[in-house]
Short mmCIF file of C-alpha atoms in Angstrom, two decimals:
data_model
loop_
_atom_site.label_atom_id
_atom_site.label_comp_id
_atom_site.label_asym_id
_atom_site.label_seq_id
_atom_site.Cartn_x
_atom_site.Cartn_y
_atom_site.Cartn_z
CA UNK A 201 95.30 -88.39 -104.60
CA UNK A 202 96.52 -87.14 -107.37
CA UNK A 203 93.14 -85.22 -108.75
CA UNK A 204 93.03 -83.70 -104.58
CA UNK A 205 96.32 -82.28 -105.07
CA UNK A 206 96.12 -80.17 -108.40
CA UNK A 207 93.06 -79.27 -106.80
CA UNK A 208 94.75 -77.59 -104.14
CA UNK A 209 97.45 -76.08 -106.40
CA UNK A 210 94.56 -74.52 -108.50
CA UNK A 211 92.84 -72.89 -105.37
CA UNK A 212 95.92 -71.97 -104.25
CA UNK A 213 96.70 -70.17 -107.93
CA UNK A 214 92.88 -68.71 -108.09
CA UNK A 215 93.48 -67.16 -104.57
CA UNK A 216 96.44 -65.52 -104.84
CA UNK A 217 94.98 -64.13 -108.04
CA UNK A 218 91.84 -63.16 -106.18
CA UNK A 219 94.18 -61.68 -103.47
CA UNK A 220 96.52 -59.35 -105.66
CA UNK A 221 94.32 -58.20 -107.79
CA UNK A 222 93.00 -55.64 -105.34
CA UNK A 223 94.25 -51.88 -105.31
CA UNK A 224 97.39 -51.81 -102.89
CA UNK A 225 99.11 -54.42 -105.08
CA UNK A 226 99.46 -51.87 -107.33
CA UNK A 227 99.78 -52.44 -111.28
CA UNK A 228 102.68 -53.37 -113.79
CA UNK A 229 104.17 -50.97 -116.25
CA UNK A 230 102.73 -51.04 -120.01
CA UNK A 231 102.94 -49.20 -123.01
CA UNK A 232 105.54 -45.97 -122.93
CA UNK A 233 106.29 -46.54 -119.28
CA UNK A 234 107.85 -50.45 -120.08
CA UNK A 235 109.36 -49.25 -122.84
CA UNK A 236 111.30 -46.30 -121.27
CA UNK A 237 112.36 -49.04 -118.86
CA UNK A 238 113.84 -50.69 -121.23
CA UNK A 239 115.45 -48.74 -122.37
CA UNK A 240 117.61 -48.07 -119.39
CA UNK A 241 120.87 -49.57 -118.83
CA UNK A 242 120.10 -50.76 -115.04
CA UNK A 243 117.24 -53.09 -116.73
CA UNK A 244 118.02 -56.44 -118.14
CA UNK A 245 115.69 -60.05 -119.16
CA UNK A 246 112.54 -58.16 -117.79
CA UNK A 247 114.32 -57.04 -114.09
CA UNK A 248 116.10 -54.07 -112.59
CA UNK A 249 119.63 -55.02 -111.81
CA UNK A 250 122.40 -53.67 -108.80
CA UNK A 251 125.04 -51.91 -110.60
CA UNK A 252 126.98 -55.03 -108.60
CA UNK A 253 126.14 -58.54 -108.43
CA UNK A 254 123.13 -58.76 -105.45
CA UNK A 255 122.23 -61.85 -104.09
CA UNK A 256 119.58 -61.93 -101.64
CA UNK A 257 121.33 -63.93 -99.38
CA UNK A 258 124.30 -63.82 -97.93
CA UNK A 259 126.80 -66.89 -98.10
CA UNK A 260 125.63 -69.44 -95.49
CA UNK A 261 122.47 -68.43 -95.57
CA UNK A 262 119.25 -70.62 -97.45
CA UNK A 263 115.63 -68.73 -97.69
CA UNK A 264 114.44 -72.40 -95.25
CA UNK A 265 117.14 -71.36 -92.78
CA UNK A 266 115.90 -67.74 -92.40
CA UNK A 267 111.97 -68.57 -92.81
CA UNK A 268 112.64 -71.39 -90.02
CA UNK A 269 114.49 -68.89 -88.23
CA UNK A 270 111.56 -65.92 -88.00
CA UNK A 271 109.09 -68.39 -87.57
CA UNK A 272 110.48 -70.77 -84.78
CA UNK A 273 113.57 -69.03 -83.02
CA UNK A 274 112.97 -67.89 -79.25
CA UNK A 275 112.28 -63.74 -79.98
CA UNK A 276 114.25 -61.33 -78.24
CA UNK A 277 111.93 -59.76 -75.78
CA UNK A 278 112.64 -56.21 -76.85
CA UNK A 279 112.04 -57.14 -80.76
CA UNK A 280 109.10 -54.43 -79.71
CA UNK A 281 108.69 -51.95 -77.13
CA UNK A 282 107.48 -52.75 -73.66
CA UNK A 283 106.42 -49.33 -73.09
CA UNK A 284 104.72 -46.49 -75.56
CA UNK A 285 107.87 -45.13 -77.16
CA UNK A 286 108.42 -40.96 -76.73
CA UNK A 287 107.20 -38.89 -79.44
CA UNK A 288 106.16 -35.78 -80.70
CA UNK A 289 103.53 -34.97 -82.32
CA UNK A 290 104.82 -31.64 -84.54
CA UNK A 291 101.92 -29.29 -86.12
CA UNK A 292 103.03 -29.80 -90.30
CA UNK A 293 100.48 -28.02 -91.14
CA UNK A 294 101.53 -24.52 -89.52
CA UNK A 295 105.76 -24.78 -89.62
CA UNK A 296 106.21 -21.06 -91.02
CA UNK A 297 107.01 -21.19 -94.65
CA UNK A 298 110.41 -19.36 -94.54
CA UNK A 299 111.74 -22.41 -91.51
CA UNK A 300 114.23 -25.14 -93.03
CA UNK A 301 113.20 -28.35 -91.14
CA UNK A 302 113.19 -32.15 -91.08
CA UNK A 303 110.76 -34.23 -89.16
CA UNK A 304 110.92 -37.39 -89.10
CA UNK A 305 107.46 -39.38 -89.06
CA UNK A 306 108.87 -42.80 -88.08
CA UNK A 307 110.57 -45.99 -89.91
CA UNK A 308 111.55 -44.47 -93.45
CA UNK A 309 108.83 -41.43 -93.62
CA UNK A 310 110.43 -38.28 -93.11
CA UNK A 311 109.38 -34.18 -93.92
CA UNK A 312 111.26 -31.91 -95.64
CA UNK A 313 110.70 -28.16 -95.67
CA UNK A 314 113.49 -26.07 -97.43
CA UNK A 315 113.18 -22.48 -99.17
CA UNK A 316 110.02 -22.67 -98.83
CA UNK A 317 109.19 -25.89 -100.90
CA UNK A 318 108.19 -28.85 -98.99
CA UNK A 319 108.93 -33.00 -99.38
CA UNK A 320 107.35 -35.82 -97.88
CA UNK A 321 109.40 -39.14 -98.66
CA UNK A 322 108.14 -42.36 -98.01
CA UNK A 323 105.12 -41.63 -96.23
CA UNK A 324 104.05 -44.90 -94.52
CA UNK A 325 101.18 -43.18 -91.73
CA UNK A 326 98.81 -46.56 -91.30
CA UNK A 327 98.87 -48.42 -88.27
CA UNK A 328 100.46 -50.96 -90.71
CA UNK A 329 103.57 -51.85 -93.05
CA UNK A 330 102.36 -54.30 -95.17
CA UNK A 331 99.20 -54.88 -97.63
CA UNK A 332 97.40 -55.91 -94.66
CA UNK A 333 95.97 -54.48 -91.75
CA UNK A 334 96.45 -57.38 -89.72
CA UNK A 335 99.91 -57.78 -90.36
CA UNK A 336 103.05 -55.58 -89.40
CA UNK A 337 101.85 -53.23 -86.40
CA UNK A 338 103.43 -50.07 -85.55
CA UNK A 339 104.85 -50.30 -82.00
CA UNK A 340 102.78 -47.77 -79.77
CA UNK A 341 103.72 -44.00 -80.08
CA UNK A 342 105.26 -44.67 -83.47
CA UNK A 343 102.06 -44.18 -85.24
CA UNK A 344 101.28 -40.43 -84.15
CA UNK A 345 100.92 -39.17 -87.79
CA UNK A 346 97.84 -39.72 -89.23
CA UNK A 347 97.56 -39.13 -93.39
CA UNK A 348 95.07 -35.79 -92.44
CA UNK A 349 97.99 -34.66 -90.55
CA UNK A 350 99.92 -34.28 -93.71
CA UNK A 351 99.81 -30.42 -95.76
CA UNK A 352 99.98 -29.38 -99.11
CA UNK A 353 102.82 -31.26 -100.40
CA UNK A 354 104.96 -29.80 -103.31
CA UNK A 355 106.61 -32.99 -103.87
CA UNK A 356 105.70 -36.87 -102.73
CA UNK A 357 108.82 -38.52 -102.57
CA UNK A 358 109.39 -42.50 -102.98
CA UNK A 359 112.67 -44.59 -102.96
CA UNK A 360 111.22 -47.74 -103.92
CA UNK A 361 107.55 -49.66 -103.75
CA UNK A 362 108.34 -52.34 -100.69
CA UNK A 363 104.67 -51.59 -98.64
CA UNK A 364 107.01 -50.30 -95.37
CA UNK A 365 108.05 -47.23 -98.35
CA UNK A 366 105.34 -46.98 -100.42
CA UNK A 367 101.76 -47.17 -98.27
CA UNK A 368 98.43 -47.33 -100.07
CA UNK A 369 95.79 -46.18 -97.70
CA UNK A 370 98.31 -43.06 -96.88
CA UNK A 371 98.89 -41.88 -101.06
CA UNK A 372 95.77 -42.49 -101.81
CA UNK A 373 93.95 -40.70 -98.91
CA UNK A 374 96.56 -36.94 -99.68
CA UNK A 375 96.21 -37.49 -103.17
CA UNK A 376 94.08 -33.93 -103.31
CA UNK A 377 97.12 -32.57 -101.73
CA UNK A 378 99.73 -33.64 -103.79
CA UNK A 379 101.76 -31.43 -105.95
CA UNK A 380 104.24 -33.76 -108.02
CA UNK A 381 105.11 -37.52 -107.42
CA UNK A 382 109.33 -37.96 -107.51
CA UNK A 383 109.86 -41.51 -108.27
CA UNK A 384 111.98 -44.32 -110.16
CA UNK A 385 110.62 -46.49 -113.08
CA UNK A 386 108.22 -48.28 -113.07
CA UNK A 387 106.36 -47.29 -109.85
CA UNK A 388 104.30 -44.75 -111.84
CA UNK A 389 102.08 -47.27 -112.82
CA UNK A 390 100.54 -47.89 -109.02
CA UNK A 391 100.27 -44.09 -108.66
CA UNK A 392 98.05 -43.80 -112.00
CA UNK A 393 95.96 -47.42 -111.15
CA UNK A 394 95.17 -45.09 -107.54
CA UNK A 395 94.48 -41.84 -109.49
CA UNK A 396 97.14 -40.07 -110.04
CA UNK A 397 97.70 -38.08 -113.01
CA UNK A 398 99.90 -38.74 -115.11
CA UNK A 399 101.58 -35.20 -115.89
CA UNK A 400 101.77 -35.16 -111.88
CA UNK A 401 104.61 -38.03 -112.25
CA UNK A 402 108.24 -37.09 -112.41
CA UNK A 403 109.73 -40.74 -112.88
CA UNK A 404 113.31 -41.65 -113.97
CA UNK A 405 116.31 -43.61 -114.19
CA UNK A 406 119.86 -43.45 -111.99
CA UNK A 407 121.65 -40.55 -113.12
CA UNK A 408 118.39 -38.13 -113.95
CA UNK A 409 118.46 -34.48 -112.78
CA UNK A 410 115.51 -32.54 -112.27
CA UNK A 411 114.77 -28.99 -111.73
CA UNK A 412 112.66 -27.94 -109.43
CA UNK A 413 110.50 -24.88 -107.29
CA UNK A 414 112.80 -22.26 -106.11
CA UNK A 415 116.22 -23.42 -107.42
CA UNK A 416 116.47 -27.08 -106.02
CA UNK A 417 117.56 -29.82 -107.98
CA UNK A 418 116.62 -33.83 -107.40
CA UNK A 419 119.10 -36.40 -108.65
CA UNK A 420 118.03 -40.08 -109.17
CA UNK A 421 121.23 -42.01 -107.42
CA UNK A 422 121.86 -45.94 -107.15
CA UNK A 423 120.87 -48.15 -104.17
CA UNK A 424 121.75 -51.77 -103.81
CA UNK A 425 118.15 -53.79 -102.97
CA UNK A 426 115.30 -54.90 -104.55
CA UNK A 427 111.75 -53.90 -105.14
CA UNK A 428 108.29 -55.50 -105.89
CA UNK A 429 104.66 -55.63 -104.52
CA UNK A 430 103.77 -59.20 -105.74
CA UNK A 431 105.56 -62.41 -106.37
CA UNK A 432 107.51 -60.83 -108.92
CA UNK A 433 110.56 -59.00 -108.09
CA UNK A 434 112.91 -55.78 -109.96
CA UNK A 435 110.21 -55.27 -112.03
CA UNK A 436 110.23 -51.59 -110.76
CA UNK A 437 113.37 -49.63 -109.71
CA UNK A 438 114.55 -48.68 -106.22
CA UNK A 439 116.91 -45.48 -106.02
CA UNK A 440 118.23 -42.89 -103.60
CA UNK A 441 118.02 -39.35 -104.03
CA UNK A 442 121.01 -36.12 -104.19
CA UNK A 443 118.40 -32.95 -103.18
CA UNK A 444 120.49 -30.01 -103.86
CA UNK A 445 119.39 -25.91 -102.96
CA UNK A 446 121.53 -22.76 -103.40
CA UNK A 447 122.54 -22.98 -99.70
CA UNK A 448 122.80 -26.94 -98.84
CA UNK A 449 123.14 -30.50 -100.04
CA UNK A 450 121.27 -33.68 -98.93
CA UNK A 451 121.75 -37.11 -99.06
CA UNK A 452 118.27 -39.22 -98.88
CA UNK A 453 119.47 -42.97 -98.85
CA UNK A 454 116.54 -45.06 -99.25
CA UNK A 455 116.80 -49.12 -98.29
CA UNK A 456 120.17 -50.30 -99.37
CA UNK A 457 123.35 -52.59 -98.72
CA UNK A 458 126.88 -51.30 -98.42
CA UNK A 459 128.54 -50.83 -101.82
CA UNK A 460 130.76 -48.79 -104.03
CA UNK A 461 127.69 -46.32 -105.10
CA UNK A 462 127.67 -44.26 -101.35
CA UNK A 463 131.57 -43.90 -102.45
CA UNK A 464 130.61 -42.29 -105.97
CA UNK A 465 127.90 -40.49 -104.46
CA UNK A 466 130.28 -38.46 -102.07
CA UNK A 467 132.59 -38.15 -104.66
CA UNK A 468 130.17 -36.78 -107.50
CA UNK A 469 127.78 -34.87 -105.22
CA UNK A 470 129.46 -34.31 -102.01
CA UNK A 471 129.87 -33.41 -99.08
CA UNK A 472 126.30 -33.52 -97.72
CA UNK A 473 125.21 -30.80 -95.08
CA UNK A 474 122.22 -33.86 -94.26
CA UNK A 475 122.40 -37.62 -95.08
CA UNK A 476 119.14 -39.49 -94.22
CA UNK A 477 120.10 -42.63 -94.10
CA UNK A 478 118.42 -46.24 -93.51
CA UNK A 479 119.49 -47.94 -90.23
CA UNK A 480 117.55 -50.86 -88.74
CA UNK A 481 115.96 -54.28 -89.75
CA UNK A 482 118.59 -55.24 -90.75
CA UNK A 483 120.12 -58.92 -90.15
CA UNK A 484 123.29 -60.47 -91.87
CA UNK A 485 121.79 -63.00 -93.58
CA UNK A 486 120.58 -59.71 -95.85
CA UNK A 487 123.25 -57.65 -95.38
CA UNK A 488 124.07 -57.37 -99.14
CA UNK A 489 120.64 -55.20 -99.41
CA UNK A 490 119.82 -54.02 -96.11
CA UNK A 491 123.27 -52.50 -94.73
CA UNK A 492 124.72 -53.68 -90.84
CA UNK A 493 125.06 -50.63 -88.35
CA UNK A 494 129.11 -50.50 -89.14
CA UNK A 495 128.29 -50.66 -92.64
CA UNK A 496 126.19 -47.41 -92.34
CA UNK A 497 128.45 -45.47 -90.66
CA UNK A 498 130.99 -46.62 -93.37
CA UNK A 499 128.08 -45.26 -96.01
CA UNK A 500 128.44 -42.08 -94.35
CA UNK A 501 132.07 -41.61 -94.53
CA UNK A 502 131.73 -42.51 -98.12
CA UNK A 503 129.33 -39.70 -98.85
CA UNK A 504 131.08 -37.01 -96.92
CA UNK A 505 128.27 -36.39 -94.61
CA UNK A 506 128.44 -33.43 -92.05
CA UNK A 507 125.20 -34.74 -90.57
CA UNK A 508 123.48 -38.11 -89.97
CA UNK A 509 119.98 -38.98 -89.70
CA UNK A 510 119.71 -42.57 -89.39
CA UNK A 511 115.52 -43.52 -89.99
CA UNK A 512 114.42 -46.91 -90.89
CA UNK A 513 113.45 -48.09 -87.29
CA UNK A 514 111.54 -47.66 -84.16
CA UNK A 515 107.91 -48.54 -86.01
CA UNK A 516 107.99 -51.67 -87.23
CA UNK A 517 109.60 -55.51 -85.93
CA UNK A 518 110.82 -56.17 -89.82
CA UNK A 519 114.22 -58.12 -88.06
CA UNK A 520 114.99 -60.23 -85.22
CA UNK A 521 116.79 -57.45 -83.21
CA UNK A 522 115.99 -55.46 -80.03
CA UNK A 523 113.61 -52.53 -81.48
CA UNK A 524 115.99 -49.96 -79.83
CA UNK A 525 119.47 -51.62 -81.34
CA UNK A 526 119.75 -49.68 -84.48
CA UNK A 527 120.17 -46.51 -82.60
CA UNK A 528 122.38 -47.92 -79.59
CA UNK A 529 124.86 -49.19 -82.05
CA UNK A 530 124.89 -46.59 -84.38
CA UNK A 531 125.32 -43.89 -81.78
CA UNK A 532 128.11 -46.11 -80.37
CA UNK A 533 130.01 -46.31 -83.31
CA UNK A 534 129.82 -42.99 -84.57
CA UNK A 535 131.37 -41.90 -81.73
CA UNK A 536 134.64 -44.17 -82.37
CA UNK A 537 134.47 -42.29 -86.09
CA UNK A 538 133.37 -38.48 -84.84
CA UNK A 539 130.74 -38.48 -86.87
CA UNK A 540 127.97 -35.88 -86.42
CA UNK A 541 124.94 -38.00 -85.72
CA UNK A 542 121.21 -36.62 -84.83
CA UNK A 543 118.80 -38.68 -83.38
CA UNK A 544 115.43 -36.48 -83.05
CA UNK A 545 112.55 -38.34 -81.90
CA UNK A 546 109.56 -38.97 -84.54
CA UNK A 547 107.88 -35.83 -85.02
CA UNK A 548 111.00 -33.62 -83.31
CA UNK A 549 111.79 -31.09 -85.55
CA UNK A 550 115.54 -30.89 -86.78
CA UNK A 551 116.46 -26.99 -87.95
CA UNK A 552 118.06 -27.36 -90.95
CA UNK A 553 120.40 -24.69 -90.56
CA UNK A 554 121.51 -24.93 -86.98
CA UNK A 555 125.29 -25.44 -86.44
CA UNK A 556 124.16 -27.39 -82.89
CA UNK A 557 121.52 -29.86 -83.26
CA UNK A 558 121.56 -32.49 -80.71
CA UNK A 559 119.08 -35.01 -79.38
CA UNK A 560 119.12 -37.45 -76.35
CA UNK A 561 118.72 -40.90 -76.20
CA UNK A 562 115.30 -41.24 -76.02
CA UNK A 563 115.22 -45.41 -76.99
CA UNK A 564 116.95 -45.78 -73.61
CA UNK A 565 113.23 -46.42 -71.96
CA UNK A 566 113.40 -50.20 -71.41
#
């Protein structure tokens, strides 16, 4: 009995070897690259750390309680759309140079075109959000954009290397079209295992400012979550970005829980003209790194945002709630706070200098 069981532990070991050794896993940092990491302050015993003490669970809550929970709890029957959701499906390639616009591309991939420079964050445009392509569907209508849709980028954008943020099959396939890569430590080291170059990488810590094209400025900011692309987490970092031109400010949030850092970040770098900011899959059992509705409308106060984009739904079932609740609850309670909230569809272009952007509700289909 024995021998039979550390037989299966072995096949079990050689598999997931097998498994994550191929390409989208991605690589760990060596030589300079682990030692600027360790260099940084945010990186202690081989792991990133929250500038606050992150559990991944909140109180109450055991990793068998949740897994039992996905896995065997009656599903809402809205966790995904009954219906094709509405889109858009926005021409990138031929916005005029001189327009100032955000589309947003679904879940936490968004487009950024400002004086004439243009940013692509988080580009997840598979039919998936995960490593495979069985696994993680994107609801119907929420997977318009297709990686040749995509121009000549001046800057790739990532907030962390979670597979619903950072997508293989989509960086690897505009590679050719890739200017520079803006990204935190550590994730470098997937970019040059999938052929990127090295001088193409702009990667830093919390706190780093970079100049860029035409006067705009990128500033590494905290988040409070976690990162990893194999069994091993925090061994890259996770950040949010301060994107600063002559004329406006912006706030781009990546994945994070509530805490102090939106608060510094409005104090330091704000107000915000635009703050893109994650809303959905979210359930309180991770509430500590994926923030609650109320707690992102409290993230937005704290920045001193004039404008709210919330992203981070409407693709993906990653949580156990309705696929349209992020944006019914949000829009309720921003109302109850007056904040400005827009709510384009994916693909709907958002003028970036408009005084009067507004959207309806198009989730109210079911």
């Amino acid at each position: 009995m024995i021998y039979t069981f550390i037989t299966i532990v072995i096949a079990i070991v050689l598999l997931y070897f097998i498994i994550t050794r191929q390409e989208v896993f991605g690589s760990e940092a060596k030589g300079e690259r682990l030692l600027k990491m360790q260099r940084s302050v945010n990186y202690k015993n081989k792991q990133f750390r929250n500038l606050t003490y992150t559990p991944a669970l909140a109180e109450g809550y055991s990793m068998p309680k949740v897994m039992f929970s996905f896995l065997f709890d009656k599903k809402d029957p809205l966790i995904k759309p009954l219906h094709k959701i509405p889109s858009m499906h926005t021409d990138l390639r031929n916005l005029p140079k001189e327009q100032d616009v955000f589309v947003w591309l679904g879940h936490s991939s968004y487009y950024i075109q400002t004086r004439g420079v243009s940013f692509l964050i988080d580009p997840v445009l598979s039919s998936y959000g995960s490593p495979f392509r069985f696994f993680n569907k994107a609801f119907s209508g929420a997977d318009i954009f297709k990686p040749e849709d995509i121009p000549a980028i001046d800057y790739l954008v990532i907030t962390h290397d979670h597979y619903d943020h950072l997508d293989y099959p989509t960086v690897k396939a505009i590679k050719d079209r890739v200017g520079q890569v803006i990204l935190p430590l550590g994730v470098g080291a997937h970019f040059e295992k999938w052929g990127y170059k090295a001088d193409q990488l702009i990667e830093e810590d919390w706190g780093a400012e970079v100049n860029l094209k035409n006067n705009i400025k990128i500033i590494f900011t905290p988040a409070r979550h976690f990162s990893g692309r194999k069994m091993k987490r925090n061994v890259t970092l996770w950040t949010s970005y301060v994107l600063i031109t002559p004329e406006k400010r912006l706030f781009l949030g990546g994945d994070s829980g509530y805490d102090t850092h939106f608060k510094m970040i409005g104090e330091q770098y704000g107000p915000f003209d635009f703050a893109i900011i994650e809303n959905g899959q979210y359930n309180e059992a991770w509430k500590y790194i994926h923030a609650l509705p109320d707690d992102v409308i409290q993230a937005s106060i704290d920045v001193k945002a004039k404008n709210v984009i919330p992203v981070h739904s409407s693709k993906f079932a990653l949580a156990l709630h309705p696929w349209n609740e992020p944006l019914q609850k949000i829009t309720n309670l921003a109302k109850d706070k007056d904040l400005h909230l827009l709510t384009p569809m994916i693909g709907q272009p958002v003028d970036l200098n408009a005084k009067d952007n507004h959207f309806g509700k198009w989730w109210d289909t079911e």
